[in-house]
Amino acid sequence: MLLVPAMTHKYSVGQIVYFEGTFGHAGAGQYEIVRLLPIEQDNRLKYRIKSVAEAVERTAEEHELKIMLD
């Protein structure tokens, strides 16, 4: 039997991250992780994030996020 390591989210709820944005960096900026989304069949790690600067929430994949250093 082939054992596959369990995938885990890199970021946690409450953490501030930088979202790279999509399509010409639309929406790029600082966001707070508000929810870890379930891993679906595509095995992509996804998050629900909320803009620090405005009342905008969106879904982002882990590869679109970078850690914010203090």
Coordinates of C-alpha atoms in Angstrom, one line a residue:
M1 CA 0.0 0.0 0.0
L2 CA 1.3 3.4 -1.0
L3 CA 1.2 6.0 1.9
V4 CA 0.8 9.6 0.8
P5 CA 1.8 12.2 3.4
A6 CA -1.2 14.3 4.6
M7 CA -1.3 17.8 3.1
T8 CA -1.5 20.6 5.6
H9 CA -2.0 24.3 5.3
K10 CA 1.1 26.4 5.6
Y11 CA -0.7 29.5 7.1
S12 CA -3.1 29.7 10.0
V13 CA -6.2 31.7 10.8
G14 CA -5.4 35.2 12.0
Q15 CA -2.0 35.3 10.2
I16 CA -1.3 38.3 8.0
V17 CA -0.1 37.4 4.5
Y18 CA 0.7 39.2 1.3
F19 CA -1.6 38.2 -1.6
E20 CA 0.1 38.5 -5.0
G21 CA -3.1 39.2 -6.8
T22 CA -4.3 38.0 -10.1
F23 CA -4.5 39.3 -13.7
G24 CA -2.0 42.1 -13.5
H25 CA -1.8 42.1 -9.7
A26 CA -5.5 43.2 -9.1
G27 CA -6.2 43.0 -5.4
A28 CA -2.6 42.6 -4.4
G29 CA -1.8 43.6 -0.8
Q30 CA -2.0 42.6 2.9
Y31 CA -4.7 40.1 3.9
E32 CA -5.6 38.2 7.0
I33 CA -6.3 34.5 6.8
V34 CA -9.9 34.1 8.0
R35 CA -10.6 30.4 7.2
L36 CA -8.7 27.3 6.0
L37 CA -10.7 25.7 3.2
P38 CA -11.1 22.0 2.9
I39 CA -8.7 20.2 0.6
E40 CA -10.7 19.0 -2.4
Q41 CA -10.0 16.5 -5.2
D42 CA -7.6 18.8 -6.9
N43 CA -5.3 18.8 -3.8
R44 CA -4.8 22.5 -3.8
L45 CA -4.5 24.3 -0.5
K46 CA -6.9 27.2 -0.4
Y47 CA -7.8 29.9 2.1
R48 CA -10.4 32.5 2.7
I49 CA -8.6 35.9 3.1
K50 CA -9.8 39.4 4.1
S51 CA -8.1 42.6 3.0
V52 CA -6.5 44.5 5.8
A53 CA -7.2 47.8 4.0
E54 CA -10.8 47.4 3.0
A55 CA -13.9 45.2 3.5
V56 CA -13.0 42.7 0.8
E57 CA -12.8 38.9 1.1
R58 CA -11.6 36.5 -1.5
T59 CA -10.4 32.9 -1.9
A60 CA -6.7 32.4 -2.6
E61 CA -4.5 29.4 -3.3
E62 CA -1.5 28.8 -1.1
H63 CA 1.0 29.6 -3.9
E64 CA -0.5 33.1 -4.3
L65 CA 0.4 34.0 -0.7
K66 CA 3.6 35.1 1.0
I67 CA 4.3 35.4 4.7
M68 CA 4.5 39.0 6.1
L69 CA 7.5 39.6 8.2
D70 CA 7.3 42.0 11.1

